mmCIF file of C-alpha atoms in Angstrom:
data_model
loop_
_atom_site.group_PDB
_atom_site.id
_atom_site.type_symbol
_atom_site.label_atom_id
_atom_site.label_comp_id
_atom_site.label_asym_id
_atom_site.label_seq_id
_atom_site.Cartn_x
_atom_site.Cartn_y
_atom_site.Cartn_z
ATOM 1 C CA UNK A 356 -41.579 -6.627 25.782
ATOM 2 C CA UNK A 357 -40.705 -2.844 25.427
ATOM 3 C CA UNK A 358 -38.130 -3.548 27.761
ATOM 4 C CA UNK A 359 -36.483 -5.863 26.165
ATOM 5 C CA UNK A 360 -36.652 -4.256 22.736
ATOM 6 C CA UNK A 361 -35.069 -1.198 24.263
ATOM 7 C CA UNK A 362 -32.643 -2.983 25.831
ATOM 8 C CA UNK A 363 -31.528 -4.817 22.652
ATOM 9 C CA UNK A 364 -31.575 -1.332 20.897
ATOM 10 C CA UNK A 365 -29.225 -0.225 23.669
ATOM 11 C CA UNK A 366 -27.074 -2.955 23.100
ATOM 12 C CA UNK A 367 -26.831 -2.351 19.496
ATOM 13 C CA UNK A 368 -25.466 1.527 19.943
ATOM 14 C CA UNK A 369 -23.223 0.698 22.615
ATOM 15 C CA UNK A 370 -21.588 -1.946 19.829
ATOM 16 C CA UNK A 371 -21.591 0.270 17.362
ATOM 17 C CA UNK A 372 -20.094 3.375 19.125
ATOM 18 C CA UNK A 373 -17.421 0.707 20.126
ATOM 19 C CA UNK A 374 -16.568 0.015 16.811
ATOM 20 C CA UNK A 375 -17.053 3.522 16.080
ATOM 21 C CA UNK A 376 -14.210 3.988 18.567
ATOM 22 C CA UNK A 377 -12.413 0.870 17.379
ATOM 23 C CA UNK A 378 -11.598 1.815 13.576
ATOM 24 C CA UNK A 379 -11.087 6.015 14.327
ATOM 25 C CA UNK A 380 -8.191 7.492 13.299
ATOM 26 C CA UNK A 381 -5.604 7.133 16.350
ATOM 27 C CA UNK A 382 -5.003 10.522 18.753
ATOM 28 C CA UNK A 383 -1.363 10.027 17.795
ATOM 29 C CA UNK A 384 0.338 8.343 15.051
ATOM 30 C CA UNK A 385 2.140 5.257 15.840
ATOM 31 C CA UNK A 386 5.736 5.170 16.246
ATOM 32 C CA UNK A 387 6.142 1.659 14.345
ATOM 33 C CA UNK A 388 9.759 0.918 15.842
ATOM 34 C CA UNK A 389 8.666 -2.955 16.743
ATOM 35 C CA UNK A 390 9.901 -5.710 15.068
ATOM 36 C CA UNK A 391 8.040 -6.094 11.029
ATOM 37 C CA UNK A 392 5.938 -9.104 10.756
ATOM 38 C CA UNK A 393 7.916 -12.410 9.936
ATOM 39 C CA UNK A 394 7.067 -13.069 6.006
ATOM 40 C CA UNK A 395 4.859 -16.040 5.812
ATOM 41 C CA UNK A 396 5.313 -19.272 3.786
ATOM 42 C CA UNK A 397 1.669 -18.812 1.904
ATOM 43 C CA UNK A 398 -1.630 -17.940 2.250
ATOM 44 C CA UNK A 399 -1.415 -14.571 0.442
ATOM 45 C CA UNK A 400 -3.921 -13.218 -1.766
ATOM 46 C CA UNK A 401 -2.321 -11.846 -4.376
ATOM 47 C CA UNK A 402 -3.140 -9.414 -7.753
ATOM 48 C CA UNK A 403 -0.915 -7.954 -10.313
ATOM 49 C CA UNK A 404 -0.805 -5.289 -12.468
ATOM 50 C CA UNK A 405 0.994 -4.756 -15.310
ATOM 51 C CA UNK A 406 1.816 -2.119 -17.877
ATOM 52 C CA UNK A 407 4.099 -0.803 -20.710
ATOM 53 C CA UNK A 408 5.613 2.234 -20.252
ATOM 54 C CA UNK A 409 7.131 3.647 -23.923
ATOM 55 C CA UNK A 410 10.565 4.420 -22.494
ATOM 56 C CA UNK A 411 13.699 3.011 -21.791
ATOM 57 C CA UNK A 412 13.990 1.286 -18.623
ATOM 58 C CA UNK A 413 16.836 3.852 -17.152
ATOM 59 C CA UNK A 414 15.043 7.111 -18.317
ATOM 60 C CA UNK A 415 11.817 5.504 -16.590
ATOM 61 C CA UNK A 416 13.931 4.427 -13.026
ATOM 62 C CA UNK A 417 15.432 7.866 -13.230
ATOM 63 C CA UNK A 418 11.663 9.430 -13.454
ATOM 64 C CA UNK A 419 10.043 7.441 -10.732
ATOM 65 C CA UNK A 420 12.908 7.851 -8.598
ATOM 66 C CA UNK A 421 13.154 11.509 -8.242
ATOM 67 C CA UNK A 422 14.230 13.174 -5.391
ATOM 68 C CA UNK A 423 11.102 15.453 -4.761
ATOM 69 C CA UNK A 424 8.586 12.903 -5.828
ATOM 70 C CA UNK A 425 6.395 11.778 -3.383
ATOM 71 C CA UNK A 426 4.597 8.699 -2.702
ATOM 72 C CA UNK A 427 1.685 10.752 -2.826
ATOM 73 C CA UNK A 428 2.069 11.979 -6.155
ATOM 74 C CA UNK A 429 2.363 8.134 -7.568
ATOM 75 C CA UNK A 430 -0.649 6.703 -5.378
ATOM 76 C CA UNK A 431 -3.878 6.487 -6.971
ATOM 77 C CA UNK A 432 -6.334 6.878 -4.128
ATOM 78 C CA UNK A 433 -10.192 5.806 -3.867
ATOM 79 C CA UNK A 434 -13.196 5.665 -1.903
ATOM 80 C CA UNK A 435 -12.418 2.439 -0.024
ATOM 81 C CA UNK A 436 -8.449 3.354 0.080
ATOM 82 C CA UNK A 437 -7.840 7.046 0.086
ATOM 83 C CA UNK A 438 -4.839 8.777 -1.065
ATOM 84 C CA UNK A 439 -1.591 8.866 0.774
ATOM 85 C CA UNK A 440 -1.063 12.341 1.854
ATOM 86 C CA UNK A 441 2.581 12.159 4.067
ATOM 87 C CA UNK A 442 5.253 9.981 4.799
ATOM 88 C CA UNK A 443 7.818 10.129 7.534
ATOM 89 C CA UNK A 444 10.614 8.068 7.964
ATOM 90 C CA UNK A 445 11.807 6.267 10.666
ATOM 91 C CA UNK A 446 15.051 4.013 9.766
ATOM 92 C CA UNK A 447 16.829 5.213 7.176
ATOM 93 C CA UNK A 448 16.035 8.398 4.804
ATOM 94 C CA UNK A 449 14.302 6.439 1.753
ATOM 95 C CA UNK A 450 16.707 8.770 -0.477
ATOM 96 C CA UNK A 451 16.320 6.777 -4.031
ATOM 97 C CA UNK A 452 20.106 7.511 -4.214
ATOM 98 C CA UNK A 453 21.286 4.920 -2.249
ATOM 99 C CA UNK A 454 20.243 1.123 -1.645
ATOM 100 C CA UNK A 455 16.871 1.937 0.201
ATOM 101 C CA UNK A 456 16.811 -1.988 1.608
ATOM 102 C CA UNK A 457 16.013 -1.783 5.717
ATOM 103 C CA UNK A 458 14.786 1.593 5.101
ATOM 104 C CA UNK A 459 11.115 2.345 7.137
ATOM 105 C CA UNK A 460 8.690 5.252 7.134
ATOM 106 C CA UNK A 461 5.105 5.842 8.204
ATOM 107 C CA UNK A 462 2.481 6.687 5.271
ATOM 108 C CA UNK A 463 -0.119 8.838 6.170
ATOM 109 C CA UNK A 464 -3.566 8.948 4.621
ATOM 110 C CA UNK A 465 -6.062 11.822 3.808
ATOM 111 C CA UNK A 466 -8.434 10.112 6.445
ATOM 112 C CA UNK A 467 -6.149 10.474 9.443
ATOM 113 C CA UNK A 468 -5.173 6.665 9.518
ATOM 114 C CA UNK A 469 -1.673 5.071 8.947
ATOM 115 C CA UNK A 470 0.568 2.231 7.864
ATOM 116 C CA UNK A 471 4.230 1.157 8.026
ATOM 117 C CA UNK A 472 6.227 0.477 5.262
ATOM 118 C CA UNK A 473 9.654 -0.973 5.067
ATOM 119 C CA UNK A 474 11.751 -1.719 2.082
ATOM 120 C CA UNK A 475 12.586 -5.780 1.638
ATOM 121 C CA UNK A 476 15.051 -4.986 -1.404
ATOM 122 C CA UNK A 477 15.787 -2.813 -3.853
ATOM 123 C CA UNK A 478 18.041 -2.848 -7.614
ATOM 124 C CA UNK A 479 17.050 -1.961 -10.724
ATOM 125 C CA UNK A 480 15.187 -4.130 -11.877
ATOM 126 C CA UNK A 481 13.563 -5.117 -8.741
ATOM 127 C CA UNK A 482 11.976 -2.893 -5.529
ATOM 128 C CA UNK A 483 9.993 -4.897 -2.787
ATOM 129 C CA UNK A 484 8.451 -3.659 0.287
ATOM 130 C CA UNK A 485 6.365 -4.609 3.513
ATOM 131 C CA UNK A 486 3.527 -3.008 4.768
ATOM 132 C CA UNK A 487 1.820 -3.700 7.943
ATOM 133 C CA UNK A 488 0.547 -1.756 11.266
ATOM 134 C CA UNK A 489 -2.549 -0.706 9.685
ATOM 135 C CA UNK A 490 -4.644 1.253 11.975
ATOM 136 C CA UNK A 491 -7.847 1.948 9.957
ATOM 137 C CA UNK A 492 -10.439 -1.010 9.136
ATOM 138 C CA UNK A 493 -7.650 -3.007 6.809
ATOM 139 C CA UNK A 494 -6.804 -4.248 10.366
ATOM 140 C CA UNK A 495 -9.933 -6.488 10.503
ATOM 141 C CA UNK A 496 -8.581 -8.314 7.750
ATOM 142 C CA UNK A 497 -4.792 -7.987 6.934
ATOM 143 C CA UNK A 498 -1.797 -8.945 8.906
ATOM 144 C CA UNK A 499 0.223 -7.595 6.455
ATOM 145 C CA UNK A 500 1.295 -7.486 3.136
ATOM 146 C CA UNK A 501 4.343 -7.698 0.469
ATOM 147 C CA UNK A 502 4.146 -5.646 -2.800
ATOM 148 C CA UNK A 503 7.086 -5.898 -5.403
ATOM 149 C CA UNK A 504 7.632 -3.207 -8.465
ATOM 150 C CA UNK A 505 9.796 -5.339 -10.925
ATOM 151 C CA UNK A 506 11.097 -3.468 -14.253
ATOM 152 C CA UNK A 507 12.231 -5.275 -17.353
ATOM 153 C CA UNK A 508 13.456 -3.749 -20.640
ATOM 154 C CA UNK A 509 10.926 -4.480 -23.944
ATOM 155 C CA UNK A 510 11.595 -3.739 -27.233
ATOM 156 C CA UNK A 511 12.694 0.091 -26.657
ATOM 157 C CA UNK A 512 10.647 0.860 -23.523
ATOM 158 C CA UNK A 513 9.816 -0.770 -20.178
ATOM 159 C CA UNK A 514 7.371 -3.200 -19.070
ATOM 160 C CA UNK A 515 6.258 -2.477 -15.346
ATOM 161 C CA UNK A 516 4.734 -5.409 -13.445
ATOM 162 C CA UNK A 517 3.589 -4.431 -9.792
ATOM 163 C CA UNK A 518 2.251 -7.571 -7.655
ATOM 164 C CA UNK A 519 0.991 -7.019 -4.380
ATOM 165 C CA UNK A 520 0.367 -9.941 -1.457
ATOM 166 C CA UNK A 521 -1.760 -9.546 1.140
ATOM 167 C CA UNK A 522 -1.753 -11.623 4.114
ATOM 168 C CA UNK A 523 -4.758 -12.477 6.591
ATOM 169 C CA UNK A 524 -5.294 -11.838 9.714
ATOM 170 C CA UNK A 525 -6.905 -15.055 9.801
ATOM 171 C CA UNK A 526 -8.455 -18.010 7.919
ATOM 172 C CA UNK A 527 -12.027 -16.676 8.933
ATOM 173 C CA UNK A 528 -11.642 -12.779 7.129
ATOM 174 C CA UNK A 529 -10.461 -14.824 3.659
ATOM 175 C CA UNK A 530 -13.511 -13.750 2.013
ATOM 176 C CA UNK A 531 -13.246 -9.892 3.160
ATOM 177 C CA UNK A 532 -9.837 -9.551 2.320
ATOM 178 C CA UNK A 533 -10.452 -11.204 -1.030
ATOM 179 C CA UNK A 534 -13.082 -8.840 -1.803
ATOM 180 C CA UNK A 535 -11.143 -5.518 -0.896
ATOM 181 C CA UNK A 536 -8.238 -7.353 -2.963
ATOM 182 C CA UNK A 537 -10.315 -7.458 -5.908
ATOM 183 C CA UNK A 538 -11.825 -4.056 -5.238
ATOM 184 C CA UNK A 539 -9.986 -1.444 -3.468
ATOM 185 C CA UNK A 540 -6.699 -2.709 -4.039
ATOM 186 C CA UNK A 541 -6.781 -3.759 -8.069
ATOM 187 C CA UNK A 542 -8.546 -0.402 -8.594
ATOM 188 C CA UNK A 543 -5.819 1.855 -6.824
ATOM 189 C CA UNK A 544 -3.028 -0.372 -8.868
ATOM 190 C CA UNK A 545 -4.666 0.035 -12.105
ATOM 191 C CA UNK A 546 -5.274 3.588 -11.529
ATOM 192 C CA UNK A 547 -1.698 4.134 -10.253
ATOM 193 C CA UNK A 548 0.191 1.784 -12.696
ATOM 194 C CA UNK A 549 -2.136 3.894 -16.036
ATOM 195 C CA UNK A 550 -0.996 7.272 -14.220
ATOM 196 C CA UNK A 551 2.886 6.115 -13.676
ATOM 197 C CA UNK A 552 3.152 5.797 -17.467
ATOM 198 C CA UNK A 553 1.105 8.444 -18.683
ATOM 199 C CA UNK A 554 3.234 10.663 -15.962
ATOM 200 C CA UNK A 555 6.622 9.849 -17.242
ATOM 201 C CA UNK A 556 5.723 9.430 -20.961
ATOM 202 C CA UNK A 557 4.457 13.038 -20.896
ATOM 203 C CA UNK A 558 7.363 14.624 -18.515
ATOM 204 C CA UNK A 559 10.102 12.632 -20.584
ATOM 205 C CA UNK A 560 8.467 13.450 -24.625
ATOM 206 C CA UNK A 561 10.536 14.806 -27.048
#
């Protein structure tokens, strides 16, 4: 009997170094020059956030769009999805200049892991983007995901609506990736969306 007990405690640290292993931050970051992931028809889970921001739409644009601000500095991190700390690019120079569509980088996070994200169109009233390549434990669950930032003018300021899609690896990890939908992800967009406006209120007041 001891035997066998040791052997299924064994078992059990040899599975759980592997996943150990499995879900560390890679030695090396990943170049993500393959193809994106072809957009799928449905089957997204999806949340939105939305939120008015006391400014004209232009002065607001011209805010978020500024050449030294990072996507860092916008990001809201958490416990469960932790703040972006670096992004490099890798097609294109994301300069919010110029028409950013096709554009890629590589967003680093404070825990080591990575993501790609590539820009699916972008106007003024309208910036979309893929994400996918996920190499910390989103991976389990998400094949990848579109978000879209859309911008609309209301009464004298700007009403921000942020919707983000998350695909699934597969039919079986539904209920995982619903859950860090409605946790980890609507908590990071409220928190982000609340510090967008209160960030260019305050930096644009009178």
């Amino acid at each position: 009997m001891l035997f066998v007990i040791a052997g299924v405690l064994v078992a059990a640290v040899v599975a759980a170094v592997g996943v150990m292993r499995y879900l560390a931050p890679p030695e090396e970051p990943p170049d993500y020059t393959d193809p994106a992931p072809a957009l799928a028809e449905d089957g997204y889970i999806s949340h939105t956030e939305t939120v008015f921001i006391d400014l004209p739409s232009e002065d607001f644009l011209a805010w978020v769009n500024q050449p030294d601000l990072e996507l860092g500095d916008l990001m809201q991190g958490n416990d469960e999805l932790p703040q972006v700390v670096g992004t490099t690019p890798i097609t294109g120079d994301f300069d919010p200049a110029g028409d950013r569509t096709g554009d890629r980088r590589r967003v680093e996070f404070e825990d080591g892991h990575y993501l790609a994200e590539e820009v699916l169109r972008d106007t003024d009233e309208t910036f979309e983007y893929m994400i996918w390549g996920f190499t910390g434990r989103q991976r389990l669950f998400v094949d990848h995901g579109v978000a879209r930032f859309e911008y609309a003018d209301e009464a004298d300021g700007t009403r921000l609506t942020w919707t983000y899609s998350l695909q699934p690896t597969n039919a079986l990890v539904r209920p995982l990736l619903q859950n860090y939908v409605d946790g980890a992800l609507t908590t990071m967009m409220v928190d982000t969306v609340d510090a967008m406006r209160k960030g260019a209120e305050a930096d644009l007041a009178d």
